[in-house]
Coordinates of C-alpha atoms in Angstrom, one line a residue:
M288 CA 103.4 129.5 93.5
T289 CA 107.0 129.0 92.6
P290 CA 109.3 132.0 92.3
P291 CA 110.3 132.9 88.8
P292 CA 113.9 132.2 87.5
A293 CA 116.4 134.7 89.0
R294 CA 118.3 137.2 87.0
R295 CA 121.6 138.8 87.9
R296 CA 122.5 138.5 91.6
R297 CA 120.0 136.5 93.5
T298 CA 118.8 136.3 97.0
G299 CA 119.2 132.8 98.3
A300 CA 116.3 131.4 100.4
T301 CA 117.8 128.9 102.8
G302 CA 116.2 126.6 105.3
A303 CA 116.6 127.0 109.1
A304 CA 119.6 124.7 109.9
P305 CA 123.0 125.1 111.5
A306 CA 124.5 128.5 110.8
H307 CA 127.1 128.9 107.9
N308 CA 126.1 125.5 106.4
L309 CA 122.5 126.1 105.3
P310 CA 120.9 124.2 102.4
K311 CA 119.7 126.5 99.6
R312 CA 116.1 125.9 98.9
G313 CA 115.5 128.4 96.0
T314 CA 116.3 131.8 94.7
V315 CA 114.3 135.1 94.4
R316 CA 115.3 138.5 93.0
R317 CA 116.5 141.0 95.5
A318 CA 113.5 143.3 94.9
Q319 CA 111.1 140.5 95.6
A320 CA 112.5 140.2 99.1
I321 CA 110.6 143.4 100.0
T322 CA 107.7 143.3 97.6
T323 CA 106.6 139.7 97.3
Y324 CA 108.6 137.4 99.6
G325 CA 109.4 139.6 102.5
V326 CA 109.4 138.8 106.2
G327 CA 106.4 136.8 107.2
S328 CA 105.3 135.8 103.7
L329 CA 104.9 132.3 102.4
I330 CA 107.1 131.0 99.6
A331 CA 106.6 127.8 97.6
V332 CA 109.8 126.1 96.5
D333 CA 109.2 123.0 94.3
H334 CA 106.7 120.9 96.4
E335 CA 107.5 122.5 99.7
S336 CA 106.3 125.6 101.5
F337 CA 108.1 128.0 103.9
V338 CA 107.6 131.2 105.8
V339 CA 110.4 133.8 105.4
S340 CA 112.1 134.4 108.8
G341 CA 112.2 137.7 110.7
L342 CA 115.0 140.0 111.3
D343 CA 115.8 139.2 114.9
K344 CA 119.3 138.5 115.9
A345 CA 119.0 134.8 115.8
E346 CA 120.9 131.9 114.2
D347 CA 118.1 131.3 111.7
S348 CA 117.3 134.9 110.8
W349 CA 118.5 136.9 107.8
D350 CA 122.3 137.0 107.4
V351 CA 123.1 140.4 106.1
H352 CA 126.8 140.7 106.9
E353 CA 127.7 141.1 103.3
A354 CA 124.6 143.1 102.2
P355 CA 125.5 146.8 101.5
K356 CA 124.1 149.6 103.7
I357 CA 121.8 152.2 102.2
H358 CA 121.6 155.7 103.6
E359 CA 118.6 158.0 103.2
R360 CA 118.4 160.2 106.2
R361 CA 114.9 161.6 105.7
L362 CA 113.3 158.2 105.3
A363 CA 115.4 156.6 108.1
R364 CA 114.3 159.4 110.5
L365 CA 110.6 158.8 109.5
L366 CA 110.9 155.1 110.2
A367 CA 113.0 155.5 113.3
V368 CA 116.0 153.5 112.1
D369 CA 119.7 154.4 111.5
Y370 CA 120.1 153.0 108.0
F371 CA 118.8 150.4 105.5
R372 CA 120.3 147.3 104.0
L373 CA 119.8 145.7 100.6
P374 CA 118.3 142.2 101.0
P375 CA 121.1 139.6 101.0
A376 CA 122.3 138.4 97.6
S377 CA 124.1 135.0 97.7
D378 CA 126.4 133.1 95.4
D379 CA 128.3 129.9 95.8
N380 CA 130.9 131.5 98.1
S381 CA 128.6 133.7 100.1
K382 CA 127.1 133.2 103.5
D383 CA 124.4 135.7 102.9
G384 CA 120.8 134.7 102.3
L385 CA 117.2 134.9 103.5
R386 CA 116.3 132.3 106.1
V387 CA 113.1 130.4 105.9
R388 CA 111.2 128.0 108.2
R389 CA 108.9 125.3 107.1
F390 CA 105.3 126.4 107.2
P391 CA 102.6 125.1 107.4
L392 CA 103.8 122.1 109.4
M393 CA 100.6 120.1 108.6
H394 CA 101.2 117.9 105.5
S395 CA 99.3 115.1 103.8
C396 CA 100.4 112.1 101.9
P397 CA 98.6 111.6 98.7
Q398 CA 99.0 107.8 98.9
C399 CA 98.2 106.8 102.5
N400 CA 96.0 110.0 103.0
E401 CA 97.5 110.7 106.5
L402 CA 97.3 114.3 107.6
Q403 CA 99.8 115.2 110.3
R404 CA 102.8 117.3 111.2
H405 CA 105.7 117.0 108.8
R406 CA 108.1 115.5 111.3
D407 CA 105.6 112.7 112.2
F408 CA 106.0 111.3 108.7
N409 CA 109.6 110.5 109.5
P410 CA 111.0 111.8 106.3
P411 CA 114.7 111.2 105.4
A412 CA 117.0 114.1 106.1
G413 CA 116.8 116.9 103.6
R414 CA 113.7 115.4 101.9
S415 CA 109.9 116.0 102.2
V416 CA 108.5 112.5 101.6
C417 CA 106.4 110.1 103.5
G418 CA 108.7 107.7 105.4
T419 CA 106.3 104.8 104.7
C420 CA 105.1 105.5 101.1
E421 CA 108.1 107.3 99.9
V422 CA 106.0 109.8 97.9
E423 CA 106.3 113.6 98.2
L424 CA 104.3 115.2 100.9
V425 CA 101.8 118.0 100.2
P426 CA 101.8 121.0 102.5
S427 CA 98.4 122.0 103.8
R428 CA 96.6 124.2 101.3
F429 CA 94.9 126.1 104.1
V430 CA 96.2 128.4 106.8
V431 CA 94.5 130.8 109.2
A432 CA 95.3 134.4 109.9
C433 CA 93.9 137.4 111.8
E434 CA 93.8 141.1 111.0
A435 CA 96.6 141.8 113.5
G436 CA 99.0 139.9 111.2
H437 CA 99.3 136.6 113.1
L438 CA 99.5 133.3 111.1
D439 CA 98.7 129.8 112.2
E440 CA 97.9 126.2 111.1
F441 CA 94.4 125.4 110.0
P442 CA 92.7 123.6 113.0
Y443 CA 91.8 120.4 111.2
W444 CA 91.2 118.4 114.4
Q445 CA 88.8 121.0 115.7
W446 CA 87.1 121.2 112.3
V447 CA 86.5 117.5 112.2
H448 CA 85.4 117.1 115.8
R449 CA 83.6 120.5 116.0
S450 CA 85.7 121.2 119.1
T451 CA 86.8 124.4 120.8
D452 CA 89.8 122.8 122.5
R453 CA 93.0 123.8 120.7
G454 CA 95.1 121.6 122.9
A455 CA 93.2 118.4 122.5
A456 CA 94.7 117.6 119.1
A457 CA 98.3 118.0 120.4
L458 CA 97.5 115.7 123.3
G459 CA 95.9 113.1 121.1
Q460 CA 92.8 112.8 123.4
C461 CA 90.7 111.1 120.8
G462 CA 93.3 108.4 120.0
G463 CA 92.8 108.6 116.3
K464 CA 94.7 110.0 113.3
L465 CA 93.6 112.6 110.8
K466 CA 93.0 111.6 107.1
L467 CA 92.6 113.9 104.1
R468 CA 91.4 112.8 100.7
T469 CA 89.6 114.2 97.7
S470 CA 86.5 112.6 96.3
G471 CA 87.2 113.7 92.8
H472 CA 83.6 114.6 92.0
T473 CA 84.2 118.3 91.8
S474 CA 87.1 120.8 92.1
S475 CA 85.4 122.6 94.9
L476 CA 86.0 122.5 98.7
R477 CA 83.1 120.1 99.0
S478 CA 85.4 117.4 97.5
I479 CA 88.2 117.9 100.0
L480 CA 87.3 115.5 102.9
V481 CA 88.8 115.3 106.3
S482 CA 88.2 112.5 108.8
C483 CA 89.6 111.0 112.0
T484 CA 90.2 107.3 112.6
C485 CA 88.8 107.5 116.1
G486 CA 85.4 107.0 114.7
K487 CA 83.8 109.6 117.1
A488 CA 83.3 112.2 114.3
P489 CA 81.9 111.9 110.8
E490 CA 84.0 112.7 107.7
V491 CA 83.5 116.4 106.9
S492 CA 84.4 118.5 103.9
M493 CA 86.2 121.8 103.8
E494 CA 83.1 123.5 102.5
G495 CA 82.1 126.5 104.6
S496 CA 85.6 126.8 106.1
F497 CA 86.1 130.1 104.3
R498 CA 83.1 131.8 105.8
R499 CA 84.1 134.9 107.8
T500 CA 82.5 133.4 110.9
A501 CA 83.3 129.7 110.3
L502 CA 86.0 129.4 113.0
K503 CA 84.4 132.0 115.2
D504 CA 81.3 129.8 115.3
L505 CA 83.5 127.0 116.6
G506 CA 84.7 129.2 119.4
L507 CA 88.2 129.4 118.0
R508 CA 90.2 132.6 118.4
C509 CA 93.7 133.7 117.3
R510 CA 96.5 132.5 119.6
G511 CA 98.9 135.2 118.4
A512 CA 101.3 132.7 116.6
R513 CA 104.2 134.2 114.7
P514 CA 105.9 131.3 113.0
W515 CA 108.4 133.5 111.1
L516 CA 110.1 134.4 114.4
G517 CA 110.6 130.8 115.4
T518 CA 109.8 128.9 118.6
S519 CA 112.1 131.0 120.8
V520 CA 109.8 134.0 120.6
P521 CA 106.6 133.5 122.6
A522 CA 103.2 134.0 121.0
E523 CA 101.4 137.3 121.6
E524 CA 98.0 137.7 123.3
C525 CA 95.5 138.3 120.6
G526 CA 92.0 136.7 120.6
L527 CA 90.9 138.3 117.3
P528 CA 88.6 136.3 114.9
L529 CA 90.4 134.0 112.5
R530 CA 90.0 133.7 108.8
T531 CA 90.7 130.7 106.6
L532 CA 92.9 131.5 103.6
Q533 CA 94.5 129.6 100.7
R534 CA 98.2 129.2 101.3
G535 CA 99.0 131.0 98.1
S536 CA 96.5 133.8 98.5
S537 CA 97.7 137.4 98.1
A538 CA 95.6 138.2 101.3
V539 CA 98.1 136.2 103.4
W540 CA 100.8 138.9 103.1
Q541 CA 100.9 142.4 101.9
P542 CA 104.0 144.6 102.3
V543 CA 103.9 148.1 103.8
L544 CA 106.4 150.0 101.7
K545 CA 107.5 153.5 102.4
S546 CA 109.7 155.5 100.0
A547 CA 111.5 158.8 99.7
L548 CA 113.4 160.6 97.0
S549 CA 116.9 161.8 97.8
I550 CA 116.7 165.6 97.6
P551 CA 119.2 168.3 98.6
P552 CA 120.9 168.8 100.9
W553 CA 120.7 165.0 101.6
S554 CA 121.2 163.9 98.0
D555 CA 125.0 164.2 98.0
S556 CA 126.4 160.7 98.7
R557 CA 129.4 162.3 100.4
T558 CA 127.3 162.6 103.6
D559 CA 126.9 158.9 104.0
P560 CA 129.7 158.5 106.6
L561 CA 127.6 160.6 109.0
A562 CA 124.5 158.5 108.6
E563 CA 124.7 156.8 112.0
H564 CA 125.6 160.0 113.9
W565 CA 122.8 162.4 113.2
E566 CA 120.9 161.8 116.4
A567 CA 124.0 162.4 118.5
L568 CA 124.9 165.5 116.4
R569 CA 121.4 167.0 116.9
Q570 CA 122.2 167.4 120.6
Y571 CA 124.7 170.2 119.9
D572 CA 123.7 173.7 118.8
R573 CA 127.1 175.3 118.7
R574 CA 129.5 174.9 115.9
E575 CA 132.5 174.2 118.1
H576 CA 130.7 171.4 120.0
V577 CA 129.8 169.7 116.7
E578 CA 133.5 170.0 115.6
I579 CA 134.7 168.4 118.8
Y580 CA 132.2 165.5 118.4
L581 CA 133.3 164.8 114.8
K582 CA 137.0 164.9 115.7
G583 CA 136.3 162.3 118.4
V584 CA 134.3 160.0 116.2
F585 CA 136.6 160.1 113.1
K586 CA 139.8 160.3 115.1
G587 CA 141.0 163.3 113.0
E588 CA 139.5 165.0 110.0
C589 CA 135.8 164.5 109.3
P590 CA 135.2 163.3 105.7
V591 CA 132.4 166.0 105.4
P592 CA 133.3 169.7 105.7
L593 CA 132.1 171.2 108.9
D594 CA 130.1 173.9 107.0
E595 CA 128.1 171.2 105.2
V596 CA 127.4 169.4 108.4
M597 CA 126.0 172.6 109.9
V598 CA 123.8 173.1 106.8
L599 CA 122.5 169.6 107.1
L600 CA 121.7 170.0 110.8
D601 CA 119.8 173.3 110.1
A602 CA 117.9 171.6 107.3
E603 CA 116.9 168.7 109.6
R604 CA 115.7 171.0 112.3
E605 CA 113.5 172.9 109.8
E606 CA 111.6 169.6 109.3
D607 CA 110.9 169.2 113.1
P608 CA 107.2 169.5 113.9
D609 CA 105.9 172.7 115.5
G610 CA 104.2 172.5 118.9
A611 CA 104.5 170.2 121.8
E612 CA 102.1 167.6 120.5
A613 CA 103.8 164.7 118.8
P614 CA 102.8 164.4 115.2
T615 CA 101.4 161.1 113.8
F616 CA 103.2 159.0 111.3
D617 CA 100.9 160.1 108.6
H618 CA 101.6 163.8 109.4
R619 CA 105.4 163.2 109.2
Y620 CA 105.1 161.3 106.0
R621 CA 103.1 164.1 104.4
A622 CA 105.8 166.5 105.6
L623 CA 108.4 164.4 103.8
R624 CA 106.3 164.7 100.6
N625 CA 105.9 168.4 101.0
K626 CA 109.7 168.8 101.0
E627 CA 110.0 166.8 97.9
Y628 CA 107.4 168.9 96.2
E629 CA 109.2 172.1 97.2
R630 CA 112.4 170.8 95.7
L631 CA 110.8 169.6 92.5
V632 CA 109.2 173.0 92.0
A633 CA 112.5 174.9 92.8
G634 CA 114.7 172.5 90.8
N635 CA 118.4 171.7 91.2
D636 CA 120.7 172.5 88.2
E637 CA 123.3 170.1 87.3
S638 CA 125.9 172.8 86.6
E639 CA 126.0 173.8 90.2
H640 CA 126.8 170.4 91.7
S641 CA 129.4 167.7 91.6
R642 CA 129.0 164.2 90.1
D643 CA 128.1 162.9 93.5
E644 CA 124.7 164.7 93.4
Q645 CA 121.9 162.2 93.1
F646 CA 119.1 164.7 92.3
I647 CA 119.2 166.8 89.1
C648 CA 116.0 168.7 88.2
E649 CA 116.0 171.4 85.6
T650 CA 113.6 173.7 83.8
P651 CA 113.1 172.8 80.2
L652 CA 114.4 175.2 77.5
G653 CA 111.2 175.4 75.5
D654 CA 108.4 178.0 75.8
Q655 CA 106.1 176.9 78.6
R656 CA 103.3 179.1 77.5
V657 CA 102.1 176.5 75.0
L658 CA 100.9 174.5 78.0
G659 CA 98.7 177.3 79.3
P660 CA 95.5 176.4 77.5
L661 CA 95.7 172.9 79.0
G662 CA 95.9 174.2 82.5
V663 CA 99.4 172.6 82.9
T664 CA 102.3 174.6 84.3
G665 CA 105.7 174.3 85.8
P666 CA 107.1 171.2 83.9
M667 CA 110.5 170.1 85.2
L668 CA 113.0 167.7 83.7
V669 CA 114.2 165.3 86.5
K670 CA 117.3 164.1 84.8
K671 CA 118.6 162.2 87.8
L672 CA 116.8 160.9 90.8
R673 CA 117.3 158.3 93.5
E674 CA 114.5 156.6 95.4
V675 CA 114.8 154.4 98.5
R676 CA 111.9 152.0 99.1
A677 CA 111.9 150.3 102.5
L678 CA 109.8 147.5 103.9
K679 CA 108.4 149.0 107.1
A680 CA 106.0 146.2 108.1
F681 CA 103.4 143.9 106.6
T682 CA 99.7 143.3 106.9
R683 CA 97.3 140.4 106.4
L684 CA 93.7 140.4 105.2
A685 CA 93.8 144.0 104.3
D686 CA 95.1 146.6 101.8
P687 CA 98.4 148.1 103.0
D688 CA 97.2 151.5 101.9
S689 CA 94.0 151.3 104.0
T690 CA 95.2 149.9 107.4
T691 CA 96.1 151.8 110.5
D692 CA 99.4 151.5 112.3
S693 CA 97.9 149.1 114.8
K694 CA 97.3 146.5 112.1
E695 CA 100.9 146.5 110.9
M696 CA 103.0 143.6 112.0
P697 CA 106.7 144.5 112.6
L698 CA 109.5 142.6 111.0
A699 CA 111.1 141.4 114.2
G700 CA 110.1 140.7 117.8
S701 CA 112.3 143.5 119.1
P702 CA 113.2 147.1 117.9
L703 CA 115.5 147.2 114.9
R704 CA 118.2 149.7 113.9
W705 CA 117.8 148.9 110.2
L706 CA 115.2 147.8 107.7
P707 CA 115.5 146.0 104.3
A708 CA 115.2 148.4 101.3
M709 CA 115.9 148.8 97.7
E710 CA 117.8 151.7 96.1
V711 CA 116.7 152.5 92.6
R712 CA 117.8 155.3 90.3
G713 CA 116.1 156.8 87.3
E714 CA 114.7 159.9 85.5
G715 CA 111.3 161.5 85.3
V716 CA 109.0 164.4 84.3
F717 CA 107.3 166.6 86.9
L718 CA 104.3 168.8 86.1
R719 CA 101.7 170.8 88.0
L720 CA 98.2 172.0 87.3
D721 CA 97.3 175.7 87.3
E722 CA 95.9 176.5 90.7
K723 CA 93.5 179.1 89.5
Q724 CA 91.9 176.9 86.8
L725 CA 92.0 173.9 89.2
G726 CA 90.3 175.9 92.0
T727 CA 87.4 176.9 89.6
W728 CA 87.0 173.4 88.4
E729 CA 87.0 171.9 91.9
K730 CA 84.1 174.1 93.0
A731 CA 81.7 172.6 90.3
A732 CA 78.8 170.8 91.9
A733 CA 79.0 167.9 89.3
V734 CA 82.7 167.4 90.2
A735 CA 82.0 167.3 93.9
G736 CA 79.1 164.9 93.4
R737 CA 81.3 162.3 91.6
I738 CA 84.1 162.6 94.2
E739 CA 81.6 162.2 97.0
R740 CA 80.4 158.9 95.6
M741 CA 83.9 157.6 95.4
R742 CA 84.9 159.0 98.8
S743 CA 81.9 157.4 100.5
A744 CA 82.5 154.0 98.9
H745 CA 86.2 154.1 99.9
Q746 CA 85.4 155.2 103.4
R747 CA 83.0 152.2 103.8
V748 CA 85.8 149.9 102.7
L749 CA 88.2 151.4 105.2
E750 CA 85.7 151.1 108.0
Q751 CA 84.9 147.4 107.2
R752 CA 88.6 146.6 107.2
A753 CA 89.7 148.6 110.2
G754 CA 87.7 146.8 112.8
D755 CA 88.0 149.7 115.2
P756 CA 86.0 152.7 113.7
S757 CA 87.8 155.2 116.0
R758 CA 91.1 154.4 114.2
V759 CA 89.9 154.5 110.6
V760 CA 92.2 156.5 108.2
P761 CA 90.1 159.1 106.3
S762 CA 89.8 158.5 102.6
P763 CA 92.3 160.6 100.6
A764 CA 89.7 161.1 97.8
T765 CA 89.5 164.8 96.8
P766 CA 88.8 166.3 93.3
R767 CA 92.5 167.2 92.7
M768 CA 93.8 163.9 94.0
V769 CA 91.5 161.8 91.7
L770 CA 92.2 164.2 88.8
L771 CA 96.0 164.0 89.3
H772 CA 95.9 160.2 89.9
T773 CA 93.9 159.6 86.6
L774 CA 96.1 162.0 84.7
A775 CA 99.2 160.2 85.9
H776 CA 97.8 156.9 84.6
I777 CA 97.0 158.1 81.1
L778 CA 100.4 159.8 80.9
I779 CA 102.1 156.5 81.8
N780 CA 100.1 154.7 79.2
E781 CA 101.0 157.3 76.6
W782 CA 104.7 157.4 77.5
S783 CA 104.9 153.6 77.4
L784 CA 104.1 154.0 73.7
E785 CA 106.2 157.1 73.0
A786 CA 109.3 156.7 75.2
G787 CA 109.9 153.0 74.8
Y788 CA 109.4 152.0 78.4
P789 CA 106.9 149.3 79.4
A790 CA 104.2 150.7 81.6
A791 CA 105.4 148.5 84.5
A792 CA 108.7 150.3 84.4
L793 CA 107.1 153.7 85.0
R794 CA 105.7 154.9 88.4
E795 CA 103.6 157.7 89.6
R796 CA 104.2 159.9 92.7
L797 CA 101.3 162.2 93.5
Y798 CA 101.5 165.5 95.4
A799 CA 97.8 166.3 96.0
T800 CA 96.9 168.4 99.0
D801 CA 95.4 171.9 99.5
D802 CA 98.7 173.5 98.7
M803 CA 100.1 171.0 96.2
A804 CA 98.9 169.9 92.8
G805 CA 101.7 168.0 91.0
V806 CA 102.5 164.6 89.7
L807 CA 105.9 163.0 89.0
V808 CA 106.1 160.2 86.5
Y809 CA 109.5 158.5 86.7
T810 CA 111.5 155.4 85.9
A811 CA 112.8 153.9 89.1
T812 CA 113.1 150.2 88.5
S813 CA 115.8 147.7 89.2
D814 CA 115.1 145.5 86.2
S815 CA 116.5 145.6 82.7
A816 CA 114.5 148.7 81.6
G817 CA 116.9 150.8 83.7
S818 CA 117.1 154.5 82.8
L819 CA 117.4 155.0 79.0
G820 CA 117.0 158.8 78.9
G821 CA 113.9 158.7 76.7
L822 CA 111.4 159.8 79.4
V823 CA 113.0 163.0 80.5
A824 CA 112.9 164.3 76.9
Q825 CA 109.1 164.0 77.0
G826 CA 109.1 166.9 79.4
E827 CA 109.9 169.6 76.8
P828 CA 106.9 171.9 76.6
E829 CA 106.1 171.3 72.9
L830 CA 106.3 167.6 73.2
L831 CA 104.5 167.5 76.5
D832 CA 101.7 169.5 75.0
R833 CA 101.2 167.0 72.3
T834 CA 101.5 164.1 74.8
V835 CA 98.9 165.4 77.2
R836 CA 96.5 166.2 74.3
S837 CA 97.0 162.7 72.8
A838 CA 96.6 161.0 76.2
V839 CA 93.4 162.9 77.0
R840 CA 91.9 162.2 73.6
R841 CA 92.7 158.6 74.0
A842 CA 90.9 158.6 77.3
E843 CA 87.7 159.9 75.7
W844 CA 86.9 156.4 74.5
C845 CA 87.2 153.0 76.1
S846 CA 86.5 149.6 74.4
S847 CA 84.1 148.9 77.3
D848 CA 82.1 152.1 76.6
P849 CA 79.3 153.0 77.2
L850 CA 79.3 150.7 80.2
C851 CA 82.6 152.0 81.5
M852 CA 81.7 155.7 81.3
E853 CA 78.1 155.4 82.5
T854 CA 78.7 153.0 85.4
E855 CA 77.6 154.1 88.8
A856 CA 80.5 152.4 90.5
S857 CA 83.4 150.1 89.5
G858 CA 86.5 148.6 91.1
A859 CA 86.8 147.0 94.5
G860 CA 84.0 148.3 96.8
G861 CA 82.9 150.8 94.2
T862 CA 86.0 153.0 94.7
N863 CA 86.3 153.8 91.0
L864 CA 83.9 155.4 88.5
A865 CA 84.8 155.6 84.8
A866 CA 87.9 153.4 85.0
C867 CA 88.7 149.8 83.9
H868 CA 91.6 147.8 82.7
A869 CA 90.8 148.7 79.1
C870 CA 91.4 152.4 79.6
V871 CA 93.2 153.8 82.6
M872 CA 94.2 151.1 85.0
L873 CA 97.9 150.2 85.3
P874 CA 100.1 147.4 86.6
E875 CA 100.0 147.4 90.4
T876 CA 103.7 148.2 90.7
S877 CA 103.1 151.5 88.9
C878 CA 100.3 152.8 91.0
E879 CA 100.5 154.3 94.5
H880 CA 96.9 153.6 95.3
N881 CA 96.4 150.0 94.0
N882 CA 94.2 151.1 91.0
I883 CA 91.5 152.8 93.1
L884 CA 90.1 156.3 93.1
L885 CA 90.2 156.7 89.3
D886 CA 87.7 158.5 87.1
R887 CA 88.5 159.5 83.5
A888 CA 85.3 161.5 83.3
L889 CA 87.1 164.1 85.4
L890 CA 89.5 164.5 82.6
V891 CA 87.2 164.4 79.5
G892 CA 83.7 164.9 80.9
T893 CA 80.6 162.7 80.2
P894 CA 78.2 162.8 77.3
D895 CA 75.6 164.4 79.5
D896 CA 78.0 166.9 81.2
P897 CA 81.2 167.6 79.2
Q898 CA 82.2 170.4 81.5
V899 CA 82.9 168.0 84.4
G900 CA 86.2 167.2 82.6
F901 CA 89.1 169.4 83.6
F902 CA 90.5 169.3 80.0
A903 CA 87.0 169.7 78.3
N904 CA 87.7 173.2 77.1
S905 CA 91.1 172.3 75.7
L906 CA 89.4 169.6 73.7
G907 CA 86.9 172.1 72.3
R908 CA 83.9 170.5 74.0

């Protein structure tokens, strides 16, 4: 698919050619460089197809000399980098830009039907046309990938000759040339026909090539190809089964995004000059040693007062894991969320800070007791927030939220000191559920039964995708998690009507563990919706009470009822219950869990058992 027209500053996608004089192939928005067209993804520009290059220090990698740095210490520490950078944005005078490489290399000519590598057509410089027929070449519609993240050409020669030899095609052992044509009888794979002029193999269709075991049955395994890193980086040893994919399929590339809110004491932008020195500073325990180091680095007076530096060092050491055993990435990410939750509960008044403060969270002025009958407590007005979203890695053939670290493909062939990220600012409303009322509701047998059905279905999906059962991530489905998740969705739908934001401009951030029961709905978007101030006003208790009641009553009915409410399973792999696009599902960009683990019956109850709903009593049922 072709990228949409760019708005504002754009990221230039340029082909791999001599440095500083690269042809511009197309434009994408900066945010798309980490969400849609990141490292290792395929991008279609006009009639051509490319793979976005990696971040290695090479001539044809990303050029980010002009891209601003982003600092977010807590997220950088989690991802083991020093800082982040915005994706490059180019204009006519800029050298910045994404680098891309042509992929797939196999092309076909719609006139002479030859199927071969792009360069073998002898196209004129800068054009993608058949040197003989002078018609535009068509990139291969099919690629192959494995669950480890590797990407390769579809093995047409082996498919036609039913051969296991991956080198025979390159050596031209059969003496023939491949041809590709469409019969026109149907629009299915059966009408796409591949043949070889050697005459030793019959013409075959592409039907059956998408079966999970189609290439495995031919004895073909993954060769560990990483075309986004170029030919200078050797292939990895792999050997996993290969899957055939459409070039434009969403399964070809999924980003692994990690984000963090800037919270005190790290939310004051004055600390940015120290961003690349924290690891060195942590070696010193005594104040005088820290002072000597800073004077040596800054050749004089440090831009951050020494007292503030010591406070920051103490805050960072507080987040260090206890015990000798190294924590997993998931444990450290949960710890990051815990600190956010603590700060959202505690607040951060605007009057006590300077204009550089990037996190303002205040208690509303109204009487919060009106929310008591709903089981809602502790609303906070997040008047100012900053979120950094970084592209950590990418996956193929799987959901980014359901893969283990071993399935993630890094953005470069060598360790990096930085990662691409977006910095977005906005506002939001934070609320919690009453722990006493929530604890009573969670213990109900009917609630546990519904959650167990979703958890079991989700766990099966995770096991099927993980490959190695010993490394399966446990399903996060718990009563409070599904309840908070569904509540966030109906609030986003309600506030999209009340506050003037489109639903796609609002996001959820869930805090759902044994000691947390909160949800943050916020505007953190880089598009034209911006931060209008209309959402934070919705957090005043009287208005929030009306909003929650209206949202819950709206969730009582769905245009797909009774099918939606009474279904035994819905969604991908049966990971939802009473949830569909007509009631609680949201745009994918707004949801942390890709629209799974949702059940509005946990909000409003069912016709047979109204008390299964957390808000059933407040609705008078």
